[in-house]
Short mmCIF file of C-alpha atoms in Angstrom, two decimals:
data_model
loop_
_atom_site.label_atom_id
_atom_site.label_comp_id
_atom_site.label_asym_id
_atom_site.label_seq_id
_atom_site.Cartn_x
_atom_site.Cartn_y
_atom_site.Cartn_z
CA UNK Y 2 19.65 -87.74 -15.23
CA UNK Y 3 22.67 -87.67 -12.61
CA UNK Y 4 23.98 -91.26 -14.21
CA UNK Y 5 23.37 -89.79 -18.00
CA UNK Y 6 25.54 -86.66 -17.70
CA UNK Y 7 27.80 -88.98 -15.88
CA UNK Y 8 28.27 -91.12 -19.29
CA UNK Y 9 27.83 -87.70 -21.69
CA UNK Y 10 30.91 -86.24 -19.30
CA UNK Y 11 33.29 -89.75 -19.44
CA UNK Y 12 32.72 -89.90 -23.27
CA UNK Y 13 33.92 -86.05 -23.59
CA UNK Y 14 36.79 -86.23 -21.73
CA UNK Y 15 37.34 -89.76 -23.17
CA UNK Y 16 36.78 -88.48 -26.81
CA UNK Y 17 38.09 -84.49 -26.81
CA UNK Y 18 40.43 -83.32 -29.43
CA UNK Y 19 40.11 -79.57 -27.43
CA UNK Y 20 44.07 -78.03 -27.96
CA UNK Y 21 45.32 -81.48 -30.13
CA UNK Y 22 45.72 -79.09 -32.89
CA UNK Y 23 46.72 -76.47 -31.15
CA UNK Y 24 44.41 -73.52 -29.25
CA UNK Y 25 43.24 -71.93 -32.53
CA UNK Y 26 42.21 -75.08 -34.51
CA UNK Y 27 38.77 -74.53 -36.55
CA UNK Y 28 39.25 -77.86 -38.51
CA UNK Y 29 39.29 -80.87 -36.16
CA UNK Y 30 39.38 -84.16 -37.70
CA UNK Y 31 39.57 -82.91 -41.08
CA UNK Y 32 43.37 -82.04 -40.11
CA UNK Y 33 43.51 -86.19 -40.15
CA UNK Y 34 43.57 -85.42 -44.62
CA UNK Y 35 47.10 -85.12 -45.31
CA UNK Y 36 48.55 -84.73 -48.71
CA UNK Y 37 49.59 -88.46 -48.19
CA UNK Y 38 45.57 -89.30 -47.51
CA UNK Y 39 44.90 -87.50 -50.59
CA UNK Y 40 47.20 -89.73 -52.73
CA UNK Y 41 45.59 -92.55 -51.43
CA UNK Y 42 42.56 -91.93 -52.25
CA UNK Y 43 43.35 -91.34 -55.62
CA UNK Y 44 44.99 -94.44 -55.91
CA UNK Y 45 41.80 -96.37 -55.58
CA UNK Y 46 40.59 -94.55 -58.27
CA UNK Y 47 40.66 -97.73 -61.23
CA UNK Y 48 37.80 -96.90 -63.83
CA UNK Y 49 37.16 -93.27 -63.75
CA UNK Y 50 33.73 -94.01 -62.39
CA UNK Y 51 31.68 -91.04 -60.52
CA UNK Y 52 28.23 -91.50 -58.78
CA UNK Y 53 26.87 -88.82 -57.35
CA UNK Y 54 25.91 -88.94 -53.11
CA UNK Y 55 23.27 -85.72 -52.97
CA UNK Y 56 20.30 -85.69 -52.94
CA UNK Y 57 18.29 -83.67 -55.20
CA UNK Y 58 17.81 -79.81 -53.37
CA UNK Y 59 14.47 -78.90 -54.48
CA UNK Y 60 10.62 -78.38 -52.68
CA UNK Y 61 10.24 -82.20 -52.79
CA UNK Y 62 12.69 -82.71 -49.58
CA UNK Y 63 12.48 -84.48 -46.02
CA UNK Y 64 11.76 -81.03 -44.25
CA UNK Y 65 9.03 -80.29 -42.67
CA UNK Y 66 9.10 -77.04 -40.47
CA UNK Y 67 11.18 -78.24 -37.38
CA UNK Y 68 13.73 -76.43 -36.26
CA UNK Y 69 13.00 -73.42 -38.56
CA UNK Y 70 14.06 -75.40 -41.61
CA UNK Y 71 12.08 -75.63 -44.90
CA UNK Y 72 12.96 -77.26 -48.41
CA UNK Y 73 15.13 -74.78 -50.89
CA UNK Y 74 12.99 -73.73 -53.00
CA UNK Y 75 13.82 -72.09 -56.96
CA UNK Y 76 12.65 -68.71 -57.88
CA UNK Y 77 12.95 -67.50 -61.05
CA UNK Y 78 14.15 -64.03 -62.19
CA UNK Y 79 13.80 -64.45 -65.66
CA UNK Y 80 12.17 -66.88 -67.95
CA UNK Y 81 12.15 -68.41 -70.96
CA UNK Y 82 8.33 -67.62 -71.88
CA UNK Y 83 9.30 -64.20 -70.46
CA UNK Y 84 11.94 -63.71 -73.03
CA UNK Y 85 9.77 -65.38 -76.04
CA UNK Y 86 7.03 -62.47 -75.33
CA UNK Y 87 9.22 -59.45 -74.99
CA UNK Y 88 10.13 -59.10 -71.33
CA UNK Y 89 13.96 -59.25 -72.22
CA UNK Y 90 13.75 -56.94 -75.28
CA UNK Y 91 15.59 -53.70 -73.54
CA UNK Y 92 18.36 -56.26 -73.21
CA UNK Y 93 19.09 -55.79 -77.00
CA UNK Y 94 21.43 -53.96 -79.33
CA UNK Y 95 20.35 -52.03 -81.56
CA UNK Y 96 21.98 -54.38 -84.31
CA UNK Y 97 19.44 -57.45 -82.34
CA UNK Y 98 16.55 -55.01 -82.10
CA UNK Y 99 16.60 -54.62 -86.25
CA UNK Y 100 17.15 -58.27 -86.72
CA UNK Y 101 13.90 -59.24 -84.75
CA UNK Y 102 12.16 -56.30 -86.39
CA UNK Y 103 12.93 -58.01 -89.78
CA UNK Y 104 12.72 -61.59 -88.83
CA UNK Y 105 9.92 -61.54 -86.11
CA UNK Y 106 12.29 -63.55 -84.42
CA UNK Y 107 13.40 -63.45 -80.73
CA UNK Y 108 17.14 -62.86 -80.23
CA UNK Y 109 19.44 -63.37 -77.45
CA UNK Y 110 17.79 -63.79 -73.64
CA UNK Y 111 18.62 -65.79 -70.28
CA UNK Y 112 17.44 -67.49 -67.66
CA UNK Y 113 17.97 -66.74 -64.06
CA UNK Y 114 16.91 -67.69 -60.96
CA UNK Y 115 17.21 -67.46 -56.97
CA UNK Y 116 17.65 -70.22 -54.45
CA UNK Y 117 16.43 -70.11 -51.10
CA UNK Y 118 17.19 -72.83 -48.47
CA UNK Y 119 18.67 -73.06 -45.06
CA UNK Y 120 22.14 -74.37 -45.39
CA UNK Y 121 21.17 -77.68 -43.73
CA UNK Y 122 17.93 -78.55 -45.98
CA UNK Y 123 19.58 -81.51 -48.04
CA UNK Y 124 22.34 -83.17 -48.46
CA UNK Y 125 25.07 -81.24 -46.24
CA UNK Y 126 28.06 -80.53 -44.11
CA UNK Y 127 27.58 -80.10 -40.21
CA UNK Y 128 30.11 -77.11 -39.07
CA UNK Y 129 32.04 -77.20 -35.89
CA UNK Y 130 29.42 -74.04 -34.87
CA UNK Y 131 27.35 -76.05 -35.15
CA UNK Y 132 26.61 -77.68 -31.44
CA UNK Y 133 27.32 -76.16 -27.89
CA UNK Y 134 28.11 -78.01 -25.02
CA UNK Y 135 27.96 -75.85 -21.88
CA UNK Y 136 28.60 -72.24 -24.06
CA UNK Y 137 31.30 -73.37 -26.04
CA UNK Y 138 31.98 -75.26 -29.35
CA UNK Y 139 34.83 -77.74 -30.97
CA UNK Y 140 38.09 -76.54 -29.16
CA UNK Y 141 36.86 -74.22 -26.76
CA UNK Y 142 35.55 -71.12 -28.58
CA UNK Y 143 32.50 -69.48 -27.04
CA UNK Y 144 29.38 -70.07 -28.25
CA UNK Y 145 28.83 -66.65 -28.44
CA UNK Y 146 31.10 -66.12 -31.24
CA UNK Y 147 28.36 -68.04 -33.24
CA UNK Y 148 26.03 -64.73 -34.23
CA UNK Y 149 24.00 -63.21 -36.65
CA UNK Y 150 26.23 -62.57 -40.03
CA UNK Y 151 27.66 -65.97 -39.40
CA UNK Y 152 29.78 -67.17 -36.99
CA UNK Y 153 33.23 -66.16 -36.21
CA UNK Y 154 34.53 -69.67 -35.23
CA UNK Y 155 34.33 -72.99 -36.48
CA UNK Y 156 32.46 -71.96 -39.92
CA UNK Y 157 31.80 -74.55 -42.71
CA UNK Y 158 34.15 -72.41 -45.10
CA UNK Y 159 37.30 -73.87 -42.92
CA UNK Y 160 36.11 -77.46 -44.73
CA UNK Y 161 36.08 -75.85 -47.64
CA UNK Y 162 38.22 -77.93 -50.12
CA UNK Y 163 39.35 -80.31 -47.50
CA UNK Y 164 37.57 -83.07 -47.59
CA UNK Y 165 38.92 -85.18 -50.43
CA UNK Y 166 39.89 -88.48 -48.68
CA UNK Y 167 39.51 -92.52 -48.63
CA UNK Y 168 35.81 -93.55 -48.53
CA UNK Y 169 34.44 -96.57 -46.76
CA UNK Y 170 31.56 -97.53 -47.57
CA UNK Y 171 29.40 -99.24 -44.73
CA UNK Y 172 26.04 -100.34 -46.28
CA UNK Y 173 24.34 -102.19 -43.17
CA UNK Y 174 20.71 -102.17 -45.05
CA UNK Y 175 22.52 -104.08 -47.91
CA UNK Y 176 24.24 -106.14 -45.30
CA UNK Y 177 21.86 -107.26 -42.90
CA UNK Y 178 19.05 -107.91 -45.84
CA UNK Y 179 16.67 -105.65 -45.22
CA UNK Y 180 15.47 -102.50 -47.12
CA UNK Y 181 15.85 -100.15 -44.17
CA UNK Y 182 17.28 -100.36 -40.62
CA UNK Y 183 14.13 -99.86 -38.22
CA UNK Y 184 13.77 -96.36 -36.54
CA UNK Y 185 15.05 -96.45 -33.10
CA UNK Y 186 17.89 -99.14 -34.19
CA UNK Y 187 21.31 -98.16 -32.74
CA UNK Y 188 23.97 -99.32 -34.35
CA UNK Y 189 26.95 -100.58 -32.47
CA UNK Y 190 30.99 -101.14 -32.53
CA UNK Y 191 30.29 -104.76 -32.63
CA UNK Y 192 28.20 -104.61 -35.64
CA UNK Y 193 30.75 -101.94 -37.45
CA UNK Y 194 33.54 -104.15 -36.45
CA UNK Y 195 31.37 -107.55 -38.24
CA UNK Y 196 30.47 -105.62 -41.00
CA UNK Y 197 34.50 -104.50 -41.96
CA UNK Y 198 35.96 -108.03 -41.48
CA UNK Y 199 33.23 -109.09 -43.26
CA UNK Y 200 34.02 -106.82 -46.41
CA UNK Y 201 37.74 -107.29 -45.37
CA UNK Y 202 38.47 -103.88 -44.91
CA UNK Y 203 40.11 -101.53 -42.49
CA UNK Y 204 40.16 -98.53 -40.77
CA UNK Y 205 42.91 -96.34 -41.63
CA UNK Y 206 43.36 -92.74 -39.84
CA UNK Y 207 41.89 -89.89 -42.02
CA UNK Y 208 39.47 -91.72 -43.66
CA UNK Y 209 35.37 -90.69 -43.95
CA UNK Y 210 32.96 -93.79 -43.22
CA UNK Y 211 30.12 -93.69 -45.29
CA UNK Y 212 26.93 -95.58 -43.84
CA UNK Y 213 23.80 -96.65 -45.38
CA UNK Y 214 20.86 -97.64 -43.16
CA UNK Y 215 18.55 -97.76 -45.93
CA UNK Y 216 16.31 -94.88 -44.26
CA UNK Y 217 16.54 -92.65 -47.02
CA UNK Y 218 15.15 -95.16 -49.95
CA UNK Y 219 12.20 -96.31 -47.50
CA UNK Y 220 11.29 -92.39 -46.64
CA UNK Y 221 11.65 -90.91 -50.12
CA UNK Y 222 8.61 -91.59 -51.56
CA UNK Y 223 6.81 -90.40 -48.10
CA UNK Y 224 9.22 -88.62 -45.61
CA UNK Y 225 6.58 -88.49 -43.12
CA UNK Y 226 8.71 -87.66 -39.78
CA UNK Y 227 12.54 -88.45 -41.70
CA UNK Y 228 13.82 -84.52 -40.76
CA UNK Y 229 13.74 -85.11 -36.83
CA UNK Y 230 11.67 -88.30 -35.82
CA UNK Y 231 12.61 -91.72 -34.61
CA UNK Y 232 15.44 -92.96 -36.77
CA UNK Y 233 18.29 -95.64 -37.11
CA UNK Y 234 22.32 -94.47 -36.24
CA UNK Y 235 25.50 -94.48 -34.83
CA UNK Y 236 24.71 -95.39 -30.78
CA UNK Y 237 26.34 -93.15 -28.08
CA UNK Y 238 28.77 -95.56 -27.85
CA UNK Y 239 30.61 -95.96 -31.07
CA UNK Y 240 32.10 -92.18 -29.96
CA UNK Y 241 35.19 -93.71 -28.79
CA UNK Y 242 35.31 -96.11 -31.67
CA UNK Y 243 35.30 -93.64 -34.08
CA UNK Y 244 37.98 -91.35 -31.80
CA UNK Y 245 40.33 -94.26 -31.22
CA UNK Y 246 40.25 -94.70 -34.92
CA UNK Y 247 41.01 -91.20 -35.97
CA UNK Y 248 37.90 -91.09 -38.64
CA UNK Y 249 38.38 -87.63 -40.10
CA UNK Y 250 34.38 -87.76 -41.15
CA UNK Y 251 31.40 -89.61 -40.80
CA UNK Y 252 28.51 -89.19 -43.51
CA UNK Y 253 24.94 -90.76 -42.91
CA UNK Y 254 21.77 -91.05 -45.13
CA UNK Y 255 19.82 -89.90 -42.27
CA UNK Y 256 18.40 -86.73 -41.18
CA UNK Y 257 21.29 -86.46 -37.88
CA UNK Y 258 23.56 -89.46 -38.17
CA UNK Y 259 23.15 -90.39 -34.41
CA UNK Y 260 20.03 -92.69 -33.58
CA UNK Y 261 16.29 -91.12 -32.42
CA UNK Y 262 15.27 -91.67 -29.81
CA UNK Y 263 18.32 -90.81 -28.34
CA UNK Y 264 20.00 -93.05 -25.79
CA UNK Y 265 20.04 -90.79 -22.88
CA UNK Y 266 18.52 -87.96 -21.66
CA UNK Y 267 20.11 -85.62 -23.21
CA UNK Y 268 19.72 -84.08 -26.82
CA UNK Y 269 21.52 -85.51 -29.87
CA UNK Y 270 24.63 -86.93 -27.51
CA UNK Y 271 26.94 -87.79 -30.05
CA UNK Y 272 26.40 -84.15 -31.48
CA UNK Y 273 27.67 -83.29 -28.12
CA UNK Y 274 30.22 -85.69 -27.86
CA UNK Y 275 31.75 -86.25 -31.63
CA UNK Y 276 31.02 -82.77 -33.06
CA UNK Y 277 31.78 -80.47 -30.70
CA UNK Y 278 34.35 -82.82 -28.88
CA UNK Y 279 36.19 -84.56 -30.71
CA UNK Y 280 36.05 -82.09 -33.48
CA UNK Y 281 34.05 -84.62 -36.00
CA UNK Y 282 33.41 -83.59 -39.42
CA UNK Y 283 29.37 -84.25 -39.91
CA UNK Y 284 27.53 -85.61 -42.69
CA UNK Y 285 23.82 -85.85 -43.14
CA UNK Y 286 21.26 -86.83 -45.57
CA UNK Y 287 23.53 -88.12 -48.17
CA UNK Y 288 22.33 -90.13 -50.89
CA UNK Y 289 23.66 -93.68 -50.92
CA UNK Y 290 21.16 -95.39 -53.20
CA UNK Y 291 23.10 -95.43 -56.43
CA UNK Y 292 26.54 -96.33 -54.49
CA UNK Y 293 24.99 -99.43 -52.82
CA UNK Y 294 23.40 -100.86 -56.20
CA UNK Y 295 27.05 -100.14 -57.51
CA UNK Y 296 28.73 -101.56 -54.89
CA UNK Y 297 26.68 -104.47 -54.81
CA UNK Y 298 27.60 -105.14 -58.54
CA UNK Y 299 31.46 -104.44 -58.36
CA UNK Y 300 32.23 -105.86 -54.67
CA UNK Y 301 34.24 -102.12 -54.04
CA UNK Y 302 33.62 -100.72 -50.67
CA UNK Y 303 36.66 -98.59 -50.81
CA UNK Y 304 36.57 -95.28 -53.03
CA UNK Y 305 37.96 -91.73 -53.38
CA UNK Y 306 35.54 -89.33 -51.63
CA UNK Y 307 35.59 -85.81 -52.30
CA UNK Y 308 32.76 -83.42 -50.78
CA UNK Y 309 33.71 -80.00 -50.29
CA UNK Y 310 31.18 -77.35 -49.03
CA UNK Y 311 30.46 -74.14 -50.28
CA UNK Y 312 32.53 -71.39 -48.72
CA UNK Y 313 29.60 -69.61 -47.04
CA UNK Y 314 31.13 -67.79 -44.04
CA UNK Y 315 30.69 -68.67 -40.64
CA UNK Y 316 27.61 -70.84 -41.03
CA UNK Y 317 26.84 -73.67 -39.34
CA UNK Y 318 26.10 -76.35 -42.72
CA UNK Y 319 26.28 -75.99 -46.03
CA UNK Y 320 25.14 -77.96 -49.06
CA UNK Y 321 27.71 -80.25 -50.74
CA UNK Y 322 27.76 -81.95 -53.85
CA UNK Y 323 29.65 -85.23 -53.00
CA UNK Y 324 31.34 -88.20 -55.00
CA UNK Y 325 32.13 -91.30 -54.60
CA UNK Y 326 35.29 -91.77 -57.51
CA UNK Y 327 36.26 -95.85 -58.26
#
């Protein structure tokens, strides 16, 4: 344990943006997305071409109970069959009322429903509350500022509207030849490094690396253990990687970006590390199926990203409905 926390501590002190931002700084990384990042990425936009990176948010998800989470699940407040046998009538005028009377038709009605999830069911935004190392999150604030009625630090609202930036899209499954990257696979600098020159593309400060393991497609149909159990990801290692090369945001289709089992012995590392740290804008369980068909067919690994979360204040994820735009 002694030689793990020795690595855990090098890698924070190597990889801390604490104060680069100065001592109030809720954003981290996402500060990288400058007006000038924004322009780029819209200059890659060439067709006008949008495909969608979220998964569907409905009972049919990856979780399964751990950590408190369950699918979001749709209630309904009103219904259509409601509405076709009367419920909605005292909704009426009195002008509607006479014009059913005489027609035996219905007249105006809605539909209306509730949603109930946690904010980190699906497809979704890690906040900088997220993940405590030693009481205190991203940039020093105390953990304890993290209570109930959402936290008072870090909250996923700060990325709210943000997160518009270059995309690059890192599809290892796609690359390697296999449908899925096994669980337990830990994916390295080396192998990010090969995969870039091998799509000729760079790193550029601000940017969000999207990467596809394939985990998602092989779970989908059965998610078994996806939401928690052994998994591919980003290895311990690549923290300094991604620090060194300013990546404003890292988006994953698996359930926690970072590979299971972890490396050390210590929970989720690179949570520790990258998230709280370095200030690392999260993504997990995004939906890269549709971009790395596309991608396949057009040879573009390069794209205008835009995936803001909802302003819910002070919590620790939200859902996001992200784009890739060519």
């Amino acid at each position: 344990m002694t030689g793990d926390l020795a690595i855990l501590e090098s890698y924070i002190q190597r990889c801390s943006n604490w104060g680069r931002w100065g001592p109030d700084d809720q954003l981290g990384t996402v500060n990288l997305i400058t007006p000038d990042k924004v322009r780029e990425a819209a200059a890659l936009v060439k067709t006008g071409k949008t495909i969608s990176l979220t998964m569907p948010y409905d009972d049919h998800g990856p979780q399964t109970g751990y950590l408190g989470r369950g699918n979001p699940h749709l209630y309904q407040l009103a219904t259509g069959p409601g509405y076709l046998i009367g419920e909605q009538q005292p909704m009426e005028t009195q002008t509607l009322a006479e014009w059913r009377a005489i027609t035996g038709q219905p007249t105006a009605g809605y539909y209306d429903d509730i949603l109930v999830m946690p904010t980190q069911s699906g497809t979704q935004w890690d906040a900088l509350c997220h993940f405590f190392w030693r009481g205190r999150m991203y940039n020093g604030h105390p953990a304890g500022d993290a209570g109930t009625g959402g936290s008072r630090t870090n909250g996923v609202h700060n990325y709210t509207g943000k997160i518009v930036t270059r995309g690059v899209f890192v599809d290892l499954a796609e690359h390697r030849g296999v449908d899925t990257l096994e669980p337990g696979y830990a994916i390295t600098t080396d192998e990010l490094d090969e995969y870039l020159a091998a799509k000729n593309l760079e790193i550029r400060p601000g940017d969000a690396l999207i990467i596809r393991t394939g985990f998602m497609a092989a779970r989908r149909d059965h998610w078994g253990d996806y939401a928690g159990g052994p998994s591919p990801g980003l290895s311990l290692h690549t923290a300094p990687w991604i620090r060194d090369n300013d990546i404003a945001a890292i988006a994953a289709d698996t359930w926690g970006i970072e590979v299971l089992p972890n490396e050390i012995d210590c929970w989720q590392p690179l949570h520790v590390v990258s998230l709280a740290h370095t200030g690392l804008a999260f993504g997990e369980m995004f939906d890269l199926d549709a971009l790395s068909a596309d991608s396949k067919a057009d040879g573009i690994y390069e794209f205008m990203f835009c995936a803001s979360p909802l302003p819910i204040t002070g919590a620790s994820g939200s859902p996001v409905s992200a784009l890739a735009i060519k």
